[in-house]
Amino acid sequence: MRLTSLDVFRGIAITSMILVNNPGSWNHVYPILKHADWHGYTPTDLIFPSFLFIVGVAIAFSLAKYTPENRESEKTISPQLYLRILRRCLILFLLGLLLNGYPNYDFSNIRIMGVLQRISLAYGLSAIAILHLSRKQIAGLCVIILVGYAIAMQLIPVPGYGVGNLTPEGNLAAYIDRLILSENHLLGKGKYDPEGIFSTFPAVVTVLIGYFTGDWLKKQPANSHTSFNLVVMGLCNIIIGHFWGLIFPINKALWTSSYVLVTAGWALLLLAGCYEIIEVRQKRKWAFTLEVMGLNPIFLFVASGFVARILIYTKIDQYPEPMTLKTWIYQNIFVSWAGEMNGSLAFAIANILIWWVVLYGMYQKRWFIKI
């Protein structure tokens, strides 16, 4: 069973990710395309959890026959399946390291964690849980992680910062990351990493909520009642998440428990919209562009990341001083006619259009890169 709406949802997520990651200038970005400064969230803060959510939905289809409910009681899971999961995790993690280290690969200072690394760990931990725990046990695990994370972040004292400190430097997750990884291996050699180790555990719940959604969805008829139920579940998550946010703030960098629920809620609403339009009403033509983007998401993320870094690290001689190739393109091709703010946005949109052409060529040749 393959749902086009899932590929379109994934296409929306990865396209949005490319849009916000590639402005012409980070000094000229519309607020809607920026992350929240700390607590709270913007539409941009919904993108990464939506991608993790759809990873979970995909797991519900790819690992369905291996779950405790579906496999024969005496049948064991083959070592090949574990090796396949481990291989996928390692490839994703190593690709993240390759992106982080480019172009110098100074392993004494390389950032260890990152977007792909979080996907790797969250996928791997979720897959193991799904293979060995019943649905009720997984639900219990989600509650334990979210409640336990909230309690730990708010009640365990951090040396030098005290109890319940949720600042970038003083929170427990940042302290654990500094303790395990050291500051040299955090984002920008800073005091915390938004994709750190400890905050990956609630990100696992984001994947598992996606898994529950996919597991439920594949048993439902393709009708508006199914879409309505997705909307109800989404609204419930958003409301509960916002109430929880009153005592444990919604925060992407900390991937707080309230953030998990709120972002899962918005992901459910987006999925409901895609499902209703594509699967129920069979209106598919509009979605083809996004479907193409969603069929090779990891390739797109990695390839666009390397190209972006090449543009940044390639210097060209330009009077009165040298500049990066990216800056030259931005200033001479986009700012000249659109201005700095709109030119920065146009640069990001041009990125998407160019990559769509590449992915369309891959689609025509049926090149779908799977990890």
CSV table of C-alpha atoms in Angstrom, one decimal:
chain,number,residue,atom,x,y,z
A,1,MET,CA,0.0,0.0,0.0
A,2,ARG,CA,1.4,3.3,-1.1
A,3,LEU,CA,-0.3,6.6,-0.4
A,4,THR,CA,0.6,9.5,-2.7
A,5,SER,CA,-0.4,11.9,0.0
A,6,LEU,CA,2.5,10.7,2.1
A,7,ASP,CA,5.0,11.5,-0.7
A,8,VAL,CA,3.4,14.9,-1.1
A,9,PHE,CA,3.6,15.6,2.6
A,10,ARG,CA,7.3,14.6,2.6
A,11,GLY,CA,7.8,16.8,-0.5
A,12,ILE,CA,6.2,19.8,1.4
A,13,ALA,CA,8.5,19.2,4.4
A,14,ILE,CA,11.8,18.8,2.4
A,15,THR,CA,10.9,21.8,0.1
A,16,SER,CA,10.2,24.0,3.1
A,17,MET,CA,13.5,22.8,4.6
A,18,ILE,CA,15.5,23.8,1.5
A,19,LEU,CA,13.6,27.2,1.4
A,20,VAL,CA,14.5,28.2,5.0
A,21,ASN,CA,18.1,26.8,4.8
A,22,ASN,CA,19.1,28.7,1.7
A,23,PRO,CA,18.4,32.4,1.8
A,24,GLY,CA,20.6,34.7,-0.2
A,25,SER,CA,21.7,36.4,3.0
A,26,TRP,CA,21.0,35.5,6.6
A,27,ASN,CA,20.8,39.2,7.4
A,28,HIS,CA,17.7,39.5,5.1
A,29,VAL,CA,15.1,36.9,6.0
A,30,TYR,CA,11.4,37.4,6.5
A,31,PRO,CA,10.4,36.6,10.1
A,32,ILE,CA,8.1,33.7,9.0
A,33,LEU,CA,11.2,32.0,7.5
A,34,LYS,CA,13.2,32.2,10.8
A,35,HIS,CA,13.2,30.0,13.8
A,36,ALA,CA,11.9,31.5,17.1
A,37,ASP,CA,14.6,33.2,19.1
A,38,TRP,CA,14.1,30.7,21.9
A,39,HIS,CA,10.7,29.8,23.5
A,40,GLY,CA,7.7,29.8,21.2
A,41,TYR,CA,7.6,28.7,17.5
A,42,THR,CA,7.2,30.0,14.0
A,43,PRO,CA,6.1,28.0,10.9
A,44,THR,CA,9.8,27.3,10.3
A,45,ASP,CA,9.9,25.4,13.6
A,46,LEU,CA,7.3,23.0,12.3
A,47,ILE,CA,9.4,21.7,9.4
A,48,PHE,CA,11.9,19.4,11.0
A,49,PRO,CA,9.4,17.7,13.3
A,50,SER,CA,7.1,17.2,10.3
A,51,PHE,CA,9.9,15.3,8.5
A,52,LEU,CA,10.5,13.1,11.6
A,53,PHE,CA,6.7,12.6,11.8
A,54,ILE,CA,6.6,11.3,8.2
A,55,VAL,CA,9.6,9.0,9.0
A,56,GLY,CA,7.4,7.4,11.6
A,57,VAL,CA,4.5,7.1,9.2
A,58,ALA,CA,6.8,5.4,6.7
A,59,ILE,CA,8.0,2.9,9.4
A,60,ALA,CA,4.4,1.8,9.9
A,61,PHE,CA,4.3,0.6,6.3
A,62,SER,CA,7.9,-0.7,6.0
A,63,LEU,CA,8.1,-2.7,9.3
A,64,ALA,CA,4.4,-3.7,9.5
A,65,LYS,CA,4.9,-7.4,9.2
A,66,TYR,CA,7.7,-7.5,11.8
A,67,THR,CA,5.8,-6.0,14.7
A,68,PRO,CA,4.7,-8.2,17.7
A,69,GLU,CA,1.0,-7.9,16.6
A,70,ASN,CA,1.7,-9.1,13.1
A,71,ARG,CA,4.5,-11.6,13.2
A,72,GLU,CA,3.9,-15.2,14.3
A,73,SER,CA,4.6,-15.6,18.0
A,74,GLU,CA,7.3,-18.2,17.5
A,75,LYS,CA,9.0,-16.3,14.6
A,76,THR,CA,12.1,-14.4,15.4
A,77,ILE,CA,13.3,-11.2,13.7
A,78,SER,CA,16.1,-12.0,11.2
A,79,PRO,CA,19.6,-10.5,11.8
A,80,GLN,CA,19.4,-9.1,8.3
A,81,LEU,CA,16.6,-6.7,9.4
A,82,TYR,CA,18.7,-5.4,12.3
A,83,LEU,CA,21.6,-5.0,9.9
A,84,ARG,CA,19.4,-3.1,7.5
A,85,ILE,CA,18.3,-0.7,10.2
A,86,LEU,CA,21.9,-0.3,11.5
A,87,ARG,CA,23.2,0.3,8.0
A,88,ARG,CA,20.5,3.0,7.4
A,89,CYS,CA,21.4,4.7,10.7
A,90,LEU,CA,25.1,4.6,10.0
A,91,ILE,CA,24.8,6.0,6.5
A,92,LEU,CA,22.6,8.9,7.7
A,93,PHE,CA,24.9,9.7,10.6
A,94,LEU,CA,28.0,9.6,8.4
A,95,LEU,CA,26.4,11.8,5.7
A,96,GLY,CA,25.6,14.3,8.5
A,97,LEU,CA,29.2,14.3,9.6
A,98,LEU,CA,30.4,14.8,6.0
A,99,LEU,CA,28.1,17.8,5.7
A,100,ASN,CA,29.3,19.2,9.1
A,101,GLY,CA,33.0,18.8,8.3
A,102,TYR,CA,33.1,20.2,4.8
A,103,PRO,CA,35.6,21.4,3.6
A,104,ASN,CA,38.3,21.0,6.2
A,105,TYR,CA,37.3,17.8,8.1
A,106,ASP,CA,39.0,18.8,11.3
A,107,PHE,CA,37.8,15.9,13.5
A,108,SER,CA,39.1,17.5,16.7
A,109,ASN,CA,36.5,20.3,16.2
A,110,ILE,CA,33.8,18.8,14.0
A,111,ARG,CA,30.2,19.1,15.1
A,112,ILE,CA,29.0,15.6,16.0
A,113,MET,CA,25.3,16.0,15.9
A,114,GLY,CA,23.0,17.6,13.3
A,115,VAL,CA,19.8,17.1,11.4
A,116,LEU,CA,20.7,13.8,9.7
A,117,GLN,CA,22.3,12.5,12.9
A,118,ARG,CA,19.0,13.2,14.7
A,119,ILE,CA,17.0,11.5,12.0
A,120,SER,CA,19.5,8.5,12.2
A,121,LEU,CA,19.2,8.1,16.0
A,122,ALA,CA,15.4,8.8,16.2
A,123,TYR,CA,14.7,6.3,13.4
A,124,GLY,CA,16.9,3.6,14.9
A,125,LEU,CA,15.6,3.9,18.4
A,126,SER,CA,12.0,4.0,17.1
A,127,ALA,CA,12.5,1.0,14.9
A,128,ILE,CA,13.8,-1.1,17.7
A,129,ALA,CA,10.9,-0.1,20.0
A,130,ILE,CA,8.4,-0.9,17.2
A,131,LEU,CA,9.9,-4.3,16.6
A,132,HIS,CA,9.9,-5.4,20.3
A,133,LEU,CA,7.0,-3.5,22.0
A,134,SER,CA,3.3,-3.8,21.6
A,135,ARG,CA,1.3,-0.7,20.7
A,136,LYS,CA,0.3,-0.2,24.4
A,137,GLN,CA,3.9,-0.5,25.5
A,138,ILE,CA,5.0,2.0,22.8
A,139,ALA,CA,2.3,4.4,24.0
A,140,GLY,CA,3.5,4.0,27.6
A,141,LEU,CA,7.1,4.6,26.4
A,142,CYS,CA,6.1,7.9,24.8
A,143,VAL,CA,4.4,9.1,28.0
A,144,ILE,CA,7.5,8.0,30.1
A,145,ILE,CA,9.8,9.9,27.7
A,146,LEU,CA,7.8,13.1,27.5
A,147,VAL,CA,7.0,13.3,31.2
A,148,GLY,CA,10.5,12.1,32.3
A,149,TYR,CA,12.2,14.6,30.0
A,150,ALA,CA,10.0,17.4,31.4
A,151,ILE,CA,10.8,16.4,35.0
A,152,ALA,CA,14.5,16.0,34.3
A,153,MET,CA,14.8,19.4,32.5
A,154,GLN,CA,12.9,21.2,35.2
A,155,LEU,CA,14.0,19.5,38.4
A,156,ILE,CA,17.6,18.2,38.0
A,157,PRO,CA,20.1,20.9,38.9
A,158,VAL,CA,22.8,21.8,36.5
A,159,PRO,CA,26.2,22.7,38.1
A,160,GLY,CA,26.6,26.5,38.0
A,161,TYR,CA,23.1,27.2,36.8
A,162,GLY,CA,20.8,25.6,39.3
A,163,VAL,CA,17.3,23.9,38.9
A,164,GLY,CA,14.9,24.5,36.1
A,165,ASN,CA,17.2,26.7,34.1
A,166,LEU,CA,16.0,26.6,30.5
A,167,THR,CA,18.4,29.1,29.0
A,168,PRO,CA,20.7,28.0,26.1
A,169,GLU,CA,23.7,27.6,28.4
A,170,GLY,CA,22.0,26.5,31.6
A,171,ASN,CA,19.6,23.8,30.6
A,172,LEU,CA,20.2,20.1,31.4
A,173,ALA,CA,20.3,18.9,27.8
A,174,ALA,CA,23.1,21.4,27.0
A,175,TYR,CA,25.0,20.4,30.1
A,176,ILE,CA,24.8,16.7,29.1
A,177,ASP,CA,25.9,17.5,25.5
A,178,ARG,CA,28.9,19.5,26.8
A,179,LEU,CA,29.7,16.6,29.2
A,180,ILE,CA,29.6,13.9,26.6
A,181,LEU,CA,30.7,15.7,23.4
A,182,SER,CA,32.6,18.8,24.7
A,183,GLU,CA,32.0,22.3,23.4
A,184,ASN,CA,34.4,21.7,20.4
A,185,HIS,CA,31.9,19.3,19.0
A,186,LEU,CA,28.7,21.3,19.4
A,187,LEU,CA,27.2,23.7,16.9
A,188,GLY,CA,29.5,26.6,16.4
A,189,LYS,CA,31.6,25.4,19.4
A,190,GLY,CA,28.9,26.9,21.5
A,191,LYS,CA,27.3,26.0,24.8
A,192,TYR,CA,24.4,24.0,23.4
A,193,ASP,CA,23.4,22.1,20.3
A,194,PRO,CA,19.8,22.2,19.0
A,195,GLU,CA,20.2,18.7,17.7
A,196,GLY,CA,22.0,17.4,20.8
A,197,ILE,CA,22.0,13.9,22.4
A,198,PHE,CA,19.6,14.3,25.3
A,199,SER,CA,17.0,16.2,23.3
A,200,THR,CA,16.9,13.4,20.8
A,201,PHE,CA,14.9,11.3,23.1
A,202,PRO,CA,11.7,13.4,22.9
A,203,ALA,CA,12.4,13.5,19.1
A,204,VAL,CA,11.9,9.8,19.2
A,205,VAL,CA,8.4,10.4,20.4
A,206,THR,CA,7.8,12.6,17.3
A,207,VAL,CA,8.7,9.6,15.1
A,208,LEU,CA,6.5,7.2,17.2
A,209,ILE,CA,3.5,9.5,16.9
A,210,GLY,CA,4.0,9.4,13.2
A,211,TYR,CA,4.2,5.6,13.5
A,212,PHE,CA,0.9,5.4,15.3
A,213,THR,CA,-0.7,7.7,12.7
A,214,GLY,CA,0.6,5.5,9.8
A,215,ASP,CA,-0.4,2.3,11.6
A,216,TRP,CA,-3.9,3.6,12.1
A,217,LEU,CA,-4.2,5.2,8.6
A,218,LYS,CA,-3.5,2.1,6.7
A,219,LYS,CA,-6.5,0.4,8.3
A,220,GLN,CA,-8.9,3.2,7.5
A,221,PRO,CA,-11.1,3.7,4.4
A,222,ALA,CA,-10.2,6.6,2.1
A,223,ASN,CA,-13.0,8.9,3.0
A,224,SER,CA,-13.6,12.3,4.6
A,225,HIS,CA,-14.3,10.7,8.0
A,226,THR,CA,-10.7,9.5,8.1
A,227,SER,CA,-9.5,13.0,7.3
A,228,PHE,CA,-11.8,14.4,10.0
A,229,ASN,CA,-10.4,12.1,12.6
A,230,LEU,CA,-6.8,13.2,11.6
A,231,VAL,CA,-8.0,16.8,12.2
A,232,VAL,CA,-9.4,16.0,15.6
A,233,MET,CA,-6.3,14.2,16.6
A,234,GLY,CA,-4.2,17.1,15.4
A,235,LEU,CA,-6.2,19.7,17.3
A,236,CYS,CA,-6.1,17.7,20.5
A,237,ASN,CA,-2.3,17.5,20.2
A,238,ILE,CA,-2.0,21.2,19.6
A,239,ILE,CA,-4.4,22.1,22.5
A,240,ILE,CA,-2.7,19.8,25.0
A,241,GLY,CA,0.7,20.9,23.8
A,242,HIS,CA,-0.1,24.6,24.4
A,243,PHE,CA,-1.5,23.9,27.8
A,244,TRP,CA,1.7,21.9,28.7
A,245,GLY,CA,3.7,24.8,27.3
A,246,LEU,CA,2.5,27.0,30.1
A,247,ILE,CA,4.7,25.1,32.5
A,248,PHE,CA,7.3,23.6,30.1
A,249,PRO,CA,7.7,26.1,27.3
A,250,ILE,CA,7.4,25.2,23.6
A,251,ASN,CA,11.0,25.2,22.4
A,252,LYS,CA,12.5,23.7,19.3
A,253,ALA,CA,16.2,23.8,20.3
A,254,LEU,CA,15.3,21.9,23.5
A,255,TRP,CA,12.7,19.7,21.7
A,256,THR,CA,10.5,20.1,24.8
A,257,SER,CA,7.6,17.8,25.5
A,258,SER,CA,5.1,20.5,24.7
A,259,TYR,CA,6.9,21.2,21.4
A,260,VAL,CA,6.5,17.5,20.5
A,261,LEU,CA,2.8,17.6,20.9
A,262,VAL,CA,2.2,20.9,19.2
A,263,THR,CA,4.3,20.1,16.2
A,264,ALA,CA,2.8,16.6,15.9
A,265,GLY,CA,-0.6,18.3,15.9
A,266,TRP,CA,0.3,20.6,13.0
A,267,ALA,CA,1.8,17.6,11.1
A,268,LEU,CA,-1.5,15.8,11.6
A,269,LEU,CA,-3.5,18.7,10.2
A,270,LEU,CA,-1.2,19.0,7.2
A,271,LEU,CA,-1.5,15.3,6.6
A,272,ALA,CA,-5.3,15.5,6.9
A,273,GLY,CA,-5.3,18.2,4.2
A,274,CYS,CA,-3.1,16.2,1.8
A,275,TYR,CA,-5.1,13.0,2.5
A,276,GLU,CA,-8.5,14.6,1.9
A,277,ILE,CA,-7.5,16.3,-1.3
A,278,ILE,CA,-5.4,13.5,-2.9
A,279,GLU,CA,-6.7,10.2,-1.5
A,280,VAL,CA,-10.4,11.1,-0.9
A,281,ARG,CA,-11.1,13.6,-3.6
A,282,GLN,CA,-8.6,12.2,-6.1
A,283,LYS,CA,-7.2,15.7,-7.0
A,284,ARG,CA,-3.6,14.8,-7.8
A,285,LYS,CA,-2.4,17.0,-10.7
A,286,TRP,CA,-1.5,19.9,-8.4
A,287,ALA,CA,0.5,17.7,-6.2
A,288,PHE,CA,2.9,16.2,-8.8
A,289,THR,CA,5.5,18.9,-8.3
A,290,LEU,CA,5.7,18.2,-4.5
A,291,GLU,CA,5.5,14.5,-5.0
A,292,VAL,CA,8.7,14.7,-7.1
A,293,MET,CA,10.4,16.5,-4.3
A,294,GLY,CA,9.3,13.9,-1.8
A,295,LEU,CA,10.6,10.8,-3.6
A,296,ASN,CA,14.3,11.6,-3.1
A,297,PRO,CA,14.3,13.6,0.2
A,298,ILE,CA,17.6,12.5,1.6
A,299,PHE,CA,19.4,13.0,-1.7
A,300,LEU,CA,18.0,16.4,-2.0
A,301,PHE,CA,19.0,17.4,1.6
A,302,VAL,CA,22.5,16.1,1.3
A,303,ALA,CA,23.2,17.4,-2.3
A,304,SER,CA,21.7,20.8,-1.6
A,305,GLY,CA,23.7,21.0,1.6
A,306,PHE,CA,27.0,20.3,-0.2
A,307,VAL,CA,26.2,22.8,-3.0
A,308,ALA,CA,25.4,25.5,-0.5
A,309,ARG,CA,28.7,24.9,1.3
A,310,ILE,CA,30.6,25.0,-2.0
A,311,LEU,CA,29.0,28.4,-2.8
A,312,ILE,CA,29.9,29.6,0.7
A,313,TYR,CA,33.5,28.4,0.7
A,314,THR,CA,34.4,29.3,-2.9
A,315,LYS,CA,36.0,32.7,-2.9
A,316,ILE,CA,36.2,35.0,-5.9
A,317,ASP,CA,38.2,38.2,-6.4
A,318,GLN,CA,36.0,41.2,-6.4
A,319,TYR,CA,36.7,44.9,-5.9
A,320,PRO,CA,36.9,46.3,-3.2
A,321,GLU,CA,37.3,43.0,-1.4
A,322,PRO,CA,37.0,39.2,-2.1
A,323,MET,CA,33.6,37.7,-1.5
A,324,THR,CA,32.1,34.2,-1.6
A,325,LEU,CA,30.5,32.9,-4.8
A,326,LYS,CA,27.2,32.8,-3.0
A,327,THR,CA,27.4,36.5,-2.1
A,328,TRP,CA,28.4,37.4,-5.6
A,329,ILE,CA,25.4,35.5,-7.1
A,330,TYR,CA,23.0,37.0,-4.5
A,331,GLN,CA,24.2,40.6,-5.0
A,332,ASN,CA,24.7,40.6,-8.8
A,333,ILE,CA,21.8,38.4,-9.9
A,334,PHE,CA,19.1,38.8,-7.3
A,335,VAL,CA,19.6,42.1,-5.3
A,336,SER,CA,20.0,44.0,-8.5
A,337,TRP,CA,16.4,43.6,-9.5
A,338,ALA,CA,14.6,42.4,-6.3
A,339,GLY,CA,16.3,44.3,-3.5
A,340,GLU,CA,18.0,42.7,-0.5
A,341,MET,CA,15.0,41.2,1.3
A,342,ASN,CA,13.1,39.9,-1.7
A,343,GLY,CA,16.4,39.1,-3.4
A,344,SER,CA,17.3,36.8,-0.5
A,345,LEU,CA,13.9,35.1,-0.8
A,346,ALA,CA,14.2,34.8,-4.6
A,347,PHE,CA,17.7,33.2,-4.1
A,348,ALA,CA,16.1,30.5,-2.0
A,349,ILE,CA,13.2,29.9,-4.4
A,350,ALA,CA,15.7,29.7,-7.3
A,351,ASN,CA,17.4,26.9,-5.3
A,352,ILE,CA,14.2,25.0,-5.1
A,353,LEU,CA,13.4,25.4,-8.8
A,354,ILE,CA,16.9,24.2,-9.8
A,355,TRP,CA,16.7,21.2,-7.6
A,356,TRP,CA,13.2,20.4,-8.8
A,357,VAL,CA,14.6,20.1,-12.4
A,358,VAL,CA,17.3,17.8,-11.1
A,359,LEU,CA,14.8,15.6,-9.2
A,360,TYR,CA,12.4,15.6,-12.1
A,361,GLY,CA,15.1,14.2,-14.3
A,362,MET,CA,15.7,11.5,-11.7
A,363,TYR,CA,12.0,10.8,-11.5
A,364,GLN,CA,11.8,10.3,-15.3
A,365,LYS,CA,14.7,7.8,-15.1
A,366,ARG,CA,13.1,6.2,-12.1
A,367,TRP,CA,16.1,6.9,-9.9
A,368,PHE,CA,14.9,6.7,-6.4
A,369,ILE,CA,17.8,6.7,-3.9
A,370,LYS,CA,17.0,4.7,-0.9
A,371,ILE,CA,19.1,4.4,2.2
